[in-house]
Each structure stands twice: as C-alpha cells, then as structure tokens.
Amino acid sequence: MALPKGLDPASAYRTMVRMRLVEEALTQAWADGLVPGEYHSGIGEEGINAGILAHLSGRDSMALDHRNTSPLVGRGTDITKIMLEVLGSEEGLNLGKAGHMHLMDPELPAASDGIVGASGPLAVGAAVANQRLNPGRVAVAFHGEAAMNQGMLMESYNLAVAWGLPVIFVCKDNKWSITTYSAEVTGGDLTDRAKAFGLRVRRASGDRVEDVYAAAGDLIRRARSGAGPGFLHVSCHRPAGHFEGDPIVRLLKNPRGQAAEWGPSIADSVRAQGGGSRSERAAALTDLTKRGARAARDYTLRSRMDPIRRGRRLLDPASADRIEAMEAAEVETAITVAREAVDQRATFGATGGGAR
Amino acid sequence: MTIMEYGQAVDFAVGEAMAEDDRVVTWGEDVKLIHRDLLVRFGPERVRDTPISESAFLYAGIGAAMAGLRPVVEIMLIDFLPVAWSGIVNAASKFRDFSGGRWEIPLVVRAGCGGWYTDGGQHEQVLWGQLAAYPNINVVCPSTPADAAGLMLTAVETDEVVVFLEHQLLSEQWIDYLAGGSRSTVDFDRLIPADGAQGEVPLPLERVPLGRAAVRREGSDVALISLGVGVHRCIEAAQVLGGSGIDASVLDLRSVSPLDRDAVVDQVRKTRRVVVVDEDYVRGGLTGEIAAVLLEADVAAAYARVAVEGTIPFAPHLEYAALPNVERIVAAAAGLE
C-alpha cells in the first residue's frame, strides 16, 4: 500500500528499532539473572506502539498494561532510567518501587497497571479530565484481547460511549490469555463486541506500522475533535510467550528437556486410580497437545510477521543501517550503566532471611 | 510417609478429594496447564480454564456451590481477588446467614500469596487480614507440605467457605512460573525455607483442622507468632535469639480465621512477651487482632509487631527490608522489656 499521509517511515522505523533493542537488552538481562521476577516483553508489538505513538503529542495520556516498556521507550522516557528500574535499582525511573509491570511516567503522562483490563478505566478517567481541563488531548488504553473478558474493561467501553469521551482502546490481539488460547475461553467476535457498545471500530495488522498508523489516525483525529471514542483491533504475535521463561515456549525450544520434567508425573496421573473415564483422560491429553500445537504454529508465524523486518522495507537499506547503528550504541550504553548498578548483588540483593 | 514439594502436596490433596467425590471440580486461569496432572486424571470437564474474568468465575463458584457442586476456584494470585471482592464480601460471606443457616457454600478459593521473590506490589500481597474480617470466611495459609495437603483436604471436605492461600515462595509451581525459577542464573536457596518447600507428607493424608495452631518450637522468654513463610523466619530468628540467651517459642497459626485464640493465650501466658510476625499490612489486620485477643483474655504481655508498613517495593533489597525479615524479628524480640 502507499504510505499514509503524515507517516515518516524513518522516524517510525527508528522508534521500532529502539523499542526492540531495549526489549532485547532487558530479556538478555532477565536470562542472565539480573531482572528479578517476571518480565513481559513487548517484542512483536513494535508496529502497534510506533503506529499509535506517531499520532500522540503534548500531554496525551497513555494507560498501559504489563507490556509497557516499549510504549514508554517510544514516547521518549529515559531508557537508562527504565532499565535501572527493571533491574531493581533505587536509581530507576520509579526509585525501585515499581518494577517493570508498574512503570509510571507522570511527565508524559503514562501509567501502567499489572491488573488485566485496568488500563480501560484509567484511560476513561484521564479522558474525563482531559475533556474538562485540556480539551483536544486524548487518552489511549493499551490492552490485550484477553482483557476483553474482564468486566471493568467492558464497563469502560460503555462509559466512554455514554459520556462521549476522547479515548481510544487499542486491543493488541496476540491470541493468548496468559498461557490459555483465547478463543477457547471467549465467545463471539471482538470487533463485533466493541461495535455493539457503540464504539467507532477500525482494524489493522500489527506487523505493518503504516497500517496501524492509518487506522489509528482516523480514530485519534475523531476523538480529538470531540466526536467520541474509538476501538482499534490490531493483530500481533508474542514470540517470547506470555513472559520470559513461559513454560510453553520452553516446551517448544526444548521439547525433550521439558518432556523429561513434565512427563513422569503426567504419565502417573493418567494412570492414577480414581478419576475420569478413559475417554475423559484422552480428551485431556488432546487438550494439552492442541495447546502445544497452536503455540508452535504462532511461534513459526512470528518470524514472517515481524513488524521490524517489514518496517525496514519502507526505507532504503543504508538509512536503515544508520538508524540501527545509532540506536544500538545508545541502548548498549544504557544497559551497561544499568548492569553495572546491580551486578554486585547475590540472590537479588537479599543478605539473609531463610534456611540456608 | 512420602516426600512432597509444597505445591505438589496441594494438588495431591485436591486430586484425592476429586477422586473421592465427583462433585469436586476446579477452574481458574491457566489451571489446565499449571495443574496438568489433575487435568489428565479427571478430564477437561472437571478441570477448566477460565477467561481473565475474576468477578464472574469467582461468583459463579458461589452459585455452583449453592447448586450442588464443591468447586475449588483458583484466583491465580490473591492480589487479583479484589477484582472479584463482592463475591467474598457480599455473597460467600452472607448467603448462609441470609438463608437462616439452610444454605451451605462448600467453596474453596485457592490462590497464591506472598513475596520474597521480587514481583512487585501487585503480585506479592497476602490480604489474609482483610479476608478474615468477613463473617463465614475461613482463611488458611500452610507453612509445610504436610499442612498444605492436610488443610486442603479439610478445605474441600468442609461445607464452609475456605480461602486457601499457597505461599508463592514455598510453592515450586509459583517460583517456576512467577520468579523465573527455571533460569540457571538465579538462586533462591538463601530465601526459600527448605523445610517449607519440601517435606514429609503422611499417607493416607491426615486432615488438619481449621483454626488449630501448631507449636513449632518451645521457648519460655518470648512467643513469636506467625504463619506461612513467617513461621520459618521466626524459627531462624529464634535460633539467633538463642545465641544471646533469649529462649523463643514459635507458634504457627495456620489459620487466620478461625483464629486459635487458646493457643495464642497459652503461649503468651507462659512467656509474657510476644512478637507478632505478619507478611500482611500492619493496620487493621492480624497483628492488632492478636493484641485484642490477649487483652480480652486479660494476659498482660510486652508486645511488638513486625509487619508490612506500605507498598511492597520491587527492588530486591528494598523488598527484603519491607518484609518481616529475620533481622527485624530479632530486633523486635530483643527490644521487649
């Protein structure tokens, strides 16, 4: 397709590359034991984030979910501060009090919430405030398709329409609810659902930043002018699974190792006395196998649907090379600072407290 | 006797209860994968994945319990239960009384709780003090695999509502899932109490009654009272205190509601000094409740509490300082007159 008016492909590509490099630096730090707890990366969502962020300016509000690093990076939050926070340093963006699931940047403003669906009501509230205090500003809620089964998000759709709010709900559909296949636990079609609330609905492919940019632009312009809220459905893939160390991804990467870990107790349980009939047990095994097969299919698809690879084709190779080199240097500097800030600790810094 | 891990012991007890009674079913987010051993034994009708819809699937558990099933509803982490709070506060807590005692609600709400593995302020709370405030809600948190299995069996078999809290630091399932325990680059050995994460479980399972505390260590100078991981922190603190000539007892409450008032009073009558160690918030919770129990029983004692004062910070060293660690317990006990 022809590039949509207003989109600067070099700028969009730079944003996506920066997001990807920061995420890669953080997932590597996680693997190296430097990021405590969980880490939900936004790898695979760069096209969505960059396509939407290109329309935001001034103090438009963002309400983010558990994959919040990339939108903050794209919006210009200091990447060293983000990295320090995620690695658990007091020098971090939120003084070490938040961690990656709860990054907050009041300057943007952007707030993250690890409770699924919570970005909806947060954005609705920001939109009410914007409507009264700062007309012309919009609020954007980022959420997954799984969040659309959460009551508070559906209530937010209704509230947004009932009050005619300048808010856009961005549904990043990666087809998985944590490690459950969303279609297995979801009724109906999601865009039909959003339409039924009275939201203006658009769809886009998350692997094509220009597609997201065009669809989002329509909704954001409309909301900004006071004509009401919108819903953008965007497809995407999550190559690393729900979070780093996702058991299904481990199964795909190392089937033999994971089978050795899970196999014996599954075999014992299938044979255990008392319980379901033979056909119920067979249905359960089919269920598990199907989950693995679906994950494998999505896992394969992601390399073809990589928003960065597709975004690169929008500019000439030499410019792309230059952008990649510049961003890589900046990200490398930042992650070096963050790693040095925490690398002296043992067991995440705790000095005692537990049976040895 | 057999050796089990903590999470394995919980699932084993659920499995025994399901094998015994067809009315026992379980549902929650990702349960088919997380509790795959139950899935392949009992089939996808009795072990169900839910959408991320806590308020509906928790409340549905109440409806199902009133209609003849005995559901074990899993709210992945107790931090997510507030999304469904009305089900606890306005329904599970109330309906037996509203029915004049004729309608029992045999429901288990199963959830991970607790911190020490650095997962931030929305994934490490325990909330047991608030849960215990509501009528007809039993709240338990085991500190060993034997108690985990024994309390779960009791929870499924009773006709009452039980919130069953699995401490995430003790559960191999949650450490793997939430703490990235599969990484060879992390080491939780210094944080995870070995006796809590793995231990002997009697076979056939022995039921642990609700509201019965267990004395984990006898001592005459000060009583340390806790539950969950706190019990292990108290045992370690008692060893440290022993080095300076202070003889501490350790009481494992096991249930926050009902609270074993007799056990609390017995311990503190002997020691006349008490430290309540609580991974919950300091205000409006268990620590104040223990003080009230002692006052009501007319037991005069020097009292201190070690609990969580504010939002649990993410950074590991800040988190450690905010939780009831051994150093804080020792200082509180040593500071009592």
PDB file of N, CA, C and O in Angstrom, chain B residues 6-45:
ATOM      1  N   TYR B   6       5.749 -28.490  48.145  1.00  0.00           N
ATOM      2  CA  TYR B   6       4.580 -27.784  48.707  1.00  0.00           C
ATOM      3  C   TYR B   6       3.405 -27.714  47.726  1.00  0.00           C
ATOM      4  O   TYR B   6       2.288 -28.131  48.052  1.00  0.00           O
ATOM      5  N   GLY B   7       3.682 -27.250  46.512  1.00  0.00           N
ATOM      6  CA  GLY B   7       2.600 -27.132  45.520  1.00  0.00           C
ATOM      7  C   GLY B   7       2.072 -28.496  45.110  1.00  0.00           C
ATOM      8  O   GLY B   7       0.866 -28.694  44.921  1.00  0.00           O
ATOM      9  N   GLN B   8       2.984 -29.433  45.002  1.00  0.00           N
ATOM     10  CA  GLN B   8       2.625 -30.810  44.662  1.00  0.00           C
ATOM     11  C   GLN B   8       1.683 -31.382  45.732  1.00  0.00           C
ATOM     12  O   GLN B   8       0.723 -32.090  45.421  1.00  0.00           O
ATOM     13  N   ALA B   9       1.951 -31.058  46.984  1.00  0.00           N
ATOM     14  CA  ALA B   9       1.124 -31.557  48.091  1.00  0.00           C
ATOM     15  C   ALA B   9      -0.300 -31.000  48.001  1.00  0.00           C
ATOM     16  O   ALA B   9      -1.275 -31.714  48.262  1.00  0.00           O
ATOM     17  N   VAL B  10      -0.415 -29.723  47.619  1.00  0.00           N
ATOM     18  CA  VAL B  10      -1.753 -29.130  47.473  1.00  0.00           C
ATOM     19  C   VAL B  10      -2.512 -29.852  46.366  1.00  0.00           C
ATOM     20  O   VAL B  10      -3.655 -30.273  46.545  1.00  0.00           O
ATOM     21  N   ASP B  11      -1.864 -30.001  45.211  1.00  0.00           N
ATOM     22  CA  ASP B  11      -2.515 -30.682  44.090  1.00  0.00           C
ATOM     23  C   ASP B  11      -2.848 -32.132  44.440  1.00  0.00           C
ATOM     24  O   ASP B  11      -3.884 -32.657  44.024  1.00  0.00           O
ATOM     25  N   PHE B  12      -1.972 -32.775  45.195  1.00  0.00           N
ATOM     26  CA  PHE B  12      -2.235 -34.161  45.588  1.00  0.00           C
ATOM     27  C   PHE B  12      -3.527 -34.239  46.409  1.00  0.00           C
ATOM     28  O   PHE B  12      -4.376 -35.103  46.187  1.00  0.00           O
ATOM     29  N   ALA B  13      -3.681 -33.299  47.341  1.00  0.00           N
ATOM     30  CA  ALA B  13      -4.886 -33.295  48.184  1.00  0.00           C
ATOM     31  C   ALA B  13      -6.135 -32.997  47.354  1.00  0.00           C
ATOM     32  O   ALA B  13      -7.179 -33.637  47.538  1.00  0.00           O
ATOM     33  N   VAL B  14      -6.022 -32.045  46.419  1.00  0.00           N
ATOM     34  CA  VAL B  14      -7.169 -31.753  45.549  1.00  0.00           C
ATOM     35  C   VAL B  14      -7.519 -33.014  44.755  1.00  0.00           C
ATOM     36  O   VAL B  14      -8.695 -33.385  44.612  1.00  0.00           O
ATOM     37  N   GLY B  15      -6.502 -33.713  44.261  1.00  0.00           N
ATOM     38  CA  GLY B  15      -6.721 -34.941  43.494  1.00  0.00           C
ATOM     39  C   GLY B  15      -7.408 -36.013  44.330  1.00  0.00           C
ATOM     40  O   GLY B  15      -8.334 -36.682  43.861  1.00  0.00           O
ATOM     41  N   GLU B  16      -6.968 -36.191  45.565  1.00  0.00           N
ATOM     42  CA  GLU B  16      -7.601 -37.174  46.447  1.00  0.00           C
ATOM     43  C   GLU B  16      -9.071 -36.824  46.652  1.00  0.00           C
ATOM     44  O   GLU B  16      -9.947 -37.685  46.620  1.00  0.00           O
ATOM     45  N   ALA B  17      -9.331 -35.529  46.891  1.00  0.00           N
ATOM     46  CA  ALA B  17     -10.712 -35.094  47.122  1.00  0.00           C
ATOM     47  C   ALA B  17     -11.563 -35.275  45.864  1.00  0.00           C
ATOM     48  O   ALA B  17     -12.735 -35.657  45.948  1.00  0.00           O
ATOM     49  N   MET B  18     -10.961 -35.016  44.695  1.00  0.00           N
ATOM     50  CA  MET B  18     -11.714 -35.179  43.443  1.00  0.00           C
ATOM     51  C   MET B  18     -12.012 -36.646  43.160  1.00  0.00           C
ATOM     52  O   MET B  18     -13.071 -36.996  42.636  1.00  0.00           O
ATOM     53  N   ALA B  19     -11.054 -37.516  43.499  1.00  0.00           N
ATOM     54  CA  ALA B  19     -11.254 -38.951  43.276  1.00  0.00           C
ATOM     55  C   ALA B  19     -12.351 -39.480  44.200  1.00  0.00           C
ATOM     56  O   ALA B  19     -13.112 -40.374  43.845  1.00  0.00           O
ATOM     57  N   GLU B  20     -12.436 -38.907  45.383  1.00  0.00           N
ATOM     58  CA  GLU B  20     -13.395 -39.336  46.397  1.00  0.00           C
ATOM     59  C   GLU B  20     -14.810 -38.859  46.075  1.00  0.00           C
ATOM     60  O   GLU B  20     -15.786 -39.537  46.395  1.00  0.00           O
ATOM     61  N   ASP B  21     -14.920 -37.668  45.453  1.00  0.00           N
ATOM     62  CA  ASP B  21     -16.234 -37.031  45.322  1.00  0.00           C
ATOM     63  C   ASP B  21     -16.353 -36.372  43.944  1.00  0.00           C
ATOM     64  O   ASP B  21     -15.642 -35.402  43.643  1.00  0.00           O
ATOM     65  N   ASP B  22     -17.258 -36.891  43.141  1.00  0.00           N
ATOM     66  CA  ASP B  22     -17.449 -36.382  41.774  1.00  0.00           C
ATOM     67  C   ASP B  22     -17.900 -34.929  41.720  1.00  0.00           C
ATOM     68  O   ASP B  22     -17.832 -34.287  40.673  1.00  0.00           O
ATOM     69  N   ARG B  23     -18.412 -34.437  42.838  1.00  0.00           N
ATOM     70  CA  ARG B  23     -18.925 -33.063  42.832  1.00  0.00           C
ATOM     71  C   ARG B  23     -17.803 -32.037  42.925  1.00  0.00           C
ATOM     72  O   ARG B  23     -18.024 -30.840  42.744  1.00  0.00           O
ATOM     73  N   VAL B  24     -16.587 -32.499  43.234  1.00  0.00           N
ATOM     74  CA  VAL B  24     -15.467 -31.558  43.335  1.00  0.00           C
ATOM     75  C   VAL B  24     -14.947 -31.242  41.927  1.00  0.00           C
ATOM     76  O   VAL B  24     -14.598 -32.149  41.169  1.00  0.00           O
ATOM     77  N   VAL B  25     -14.931 -29.966  41.589  1.00  0.00           N
ATOM     78  CA  VAL B  25     -14.425 -29.512  40.291  1.00  0.00           C
ATOM     79  C   VAL B  25     -13.479 -28.343  40.548  1.00  0.00           C
ATOM     80  O   VAL B  25     -13.486 -27.766  41.646  1.00  0.00           O
ATOM     81  N   THR B  26     -12.662 -28.014  39.556  1.00  0.00           N
ATOM     82  CA  THR B  26     -11.785 -26.857  39.755  1.00  0.00           C
ATOM     83  C   THR B  26     -11.718 -26.024  38.478  1.00  0.00           C
ATOM     84  O   THR B  26     -11.780 -26.560  37.369  1.00  0.00           O
ATOM     85  N   TRP B  27     -11.667 -24.718  38.641  1.00  0.00           N
ATOM     86  CA  TRP B  27     -11.468 -23.843  37.492  1.00  0.00           C
ATOM     87  C   TRP B  27     -10.691 -22.597  37.897  1.00  0.00           C
ATOM     88  O   TRP B  27     -10.652 -22.229  39.078  1.00  0.00           O
ATOM     89  N   GLY B  28     -10.108 -21.973  36.906  1.00  0.00           N
ATOM     90  CA  GLY B  28      -9.314 -20.762  37.131  1.00  0.00           C
ATOM     91  C   GLY B  28      -8.460 -20.499  35.907  1.00  0.00           C
ATOM     92  O   GLY B  28      -8.484 -21.274  34.941  1.00  0.00           O
ATOM     93  N   GLU B  29      -7.696 -19.395  35.950  1.00  0.00           N
ATOM     94  CA  GLU B  29      -6.863 -19.023  34.806  1.00  0.00           C
ATOM     95  C   GLU B  29      -5.709 -20.013  34.658  1.00  0.00           C
ATOM     96  O   GLU B  29      -5.004 -20.281  35.641  1.00  0.00           O
ATOM     97  N   ASP B  30      -5.546 -20.543  33.465  1.00  0.00           N
ATOM     98  CA  ASP B  30      -4.402 -21.420  33.155  1.00  0.00           C
ATOM     99  C   ASP B  30      -4.351 -22.712  33.965  1.00  0.00           C
ATOM    100  O   ASP B  30      -3.307 -23.367  33.999  1.00  0.00           O
ATOM    101  N   VAL B  31      -5.423 -23.110  34.635  1.00  0.00           N
ATOM    102  CA  VAL B  31      -5.292 -24.281  35.525  1.00  0.00           C
ATOM    103  C   VAL B  31      -5.008 -25.569  34.756  1.00  0.00           C
ATOM    104  O   VAL B  31      -4.346 -26.463  35.275  1.00  0.00           O
ATOM    105  N   LYS B  32      -5.470 -25.651  33.508  1.00  0.00           N
ATOM    106  CA  LYS B  32      -5.209 -26.883  32.760  1.00  0.00           C
ATOM    107  C   LYS B  32      -3.709 -27.101  32.569  1.00  0.00           C
ATOM    108  O   LYS B  32      -3.240 -28.232  32.576  1.00  0.00           O
ATOM    109  N   LEU B  33      -3.000 -26.007  32.363  1.00  0.00           N
ATOM    110  CA  LEU B  33      -1.557 -26.150  32.162  1.00  0.00           C
ATOM    111  C   LEU B  33      -0.833 -26.247  33.510  1.00  0.00           C
ATOM    112  O   LEU B  33       0.005 -27.118  33.726  1.00  0.00           O
ATOM    113  N   ILE B  34      -1.196 -25.358  34.433  1.00  0.00           N
ATOM    114  CA  ILE B  34      -0.486 -25.339  35.709  1.00  0.00           C
ATOM    115  C   ILE B  34      -0.755 -26.632  36.492  1.00  0.00           C
ATOM    116  O   ILE B  34       0.153 -27.211  37.072  1.00  0.00           O
ATOM    117  N   HIS B  35      -2.008 -27.071  36.480  1.00  0.00           N
ATOM    118  CA  HIS B  35      -2.353 -28.309  37.201  1.00  0.00           C
ATOM    119  C   HIS B  35      -2.632 -29.430  36.207  1.00  0.00           C
ATOM    120  O   HIS B  35      -3.652 -30.107  36.262  1.00  0.00           O
ATOM    121  N   ARG B  36      -1.684 -29.591  35.263  1.00  0.00           N
ATOM    122  CA  ARG B  36      -1.875 -30.567  34.182  1.00  0.00           C
ATOM    123  C   ARG B  36      -2.059 -31.988  34.703  1.00  0.00           C
ATOM    124  O   ARG B  36      -2.738 -32.807  34.077  1.00  0.00           O
ATOM    125  N   ASP B  37      -1.469 -32.268  35.885  1.00  0.00           N
ATOM    126  CA  ASP B  37      -1.627 -33.617  36.436  1.00  0.00           C
ATOM    127  C   ASP B  37      -3.081 -33.882  36.831  1.00  0.00           C
ATOM    128  O   ASP B  37      -3.568 -35.004  36.707  1.00  0.00           O
ATOM    129  N   LEU B  38      -3.770 -32.858  37.314  1.00  0.00           N
ATOM    130  CA  LEU B  38      -5.199 -33.014  37.625  1.00  0.00           C
ATOM    131  C   LEU B  38      -6.008 -33.120  36.334  1.00  0.00           C
ATOM    132  O   LEU B  38      -6.948 -33.908  36.229  1.00  0.00           O
ATOM    133  N   LEU B  39      -5.619 -32.327  35.342  1.00  0.00           N
ATOM    134  CA  LEU B  39      -6.343 -32.343  34.064  1.00  0.00           C
ATOM    135  C   LEU B  39      -6.341 -33.746  33.450  1.00  0.00           C
ATOM    136  O   LEU B  39      -7.383 -34.265  33.066  1.00  0.00           O
ATOM    137  N   VAL B  40      -5.163 -34.367  33.373  1.00  0.00           N
ATOM    138  CA  VAL B  40      -5.094 -35.656  32.662  1.00  0.00           C
ATOM    139  C   VAL B  40      -5.712 -36.793  33.482  1.00  0.00           C
ATOM    140  O   VAL B  40      -6.034 -37.838  32.952  1.00  0.00           O
ATOM    141  N   ARG B  41      -5.916 -36.563  34.770  1.00  0.00           N
ATOM    142  CA  ARG B  41      -6.553 -37.607  35.580  1.00  0.00           C
ATOM    143  C   ARG B  41      -8.079 -37.474  35.588  1.00  0.00           C
ATOM    144  O   ARG B  41      -8.786 -38.471  35.581  1.00  0.00           O
ATOM    145  N   PHE B  42      -8.557 -36.223  35.579  1.00  0.00           N
ATOM    146  CA  PHE B  42     -10.001 -36.021  35.766  1.00  0.00           C
ATOM    147  C   PHE B  42     -10.714 -35.484  34.526  1.00  0.00           C
ATOM    148  O   PHE B  42     -11.939 -35.410  34.503  1.00  0.00           O
ATOM    149  N   GLY B  43      -9.949 -35.080  33.519  1.00  0.00           N
ATOM    150  CA  GLY B  43     -10.567 -34.650  32.263  1.00  0.00           C
ATOM    151  C   GLY B  43     -10.963 -33.187  32.259  1.00  0.00           C
ATOM    152  O   GLY B  43     -11.073 -32.537  33.302  1.00  0.00           O
ATOM    153  N   PRO B  44     -11.186 -32.656  31.030  1.00  0.00           N
ATOM    154  CA  PRO B  44     -11.406 -31.212  30.866  1.00  0.00           C
ATOM    155  C   PRO B  44     -12.758 -30.701  31.371  1.00  0.00           C
ATOM    156  O   PRO B  44     -12.971 -29.492  31.402  1.00  0.00           O
ATOM    157  N   GLU B  45     -13.671 -31.601  31.749  1.00  0.00           N
ATOM    158  CA  GLU B  45     -14.929 -31.080  32.285  1.00  0.00           C
ATOM    159  C   GLU B  45     -14.780 -30.678  33.750  1.00  0.00           C
ATOM    160  O   GLU B  45     -15.389 -29.710  34.199  1.00  0.00           O
TER     161      GLU B  45
END
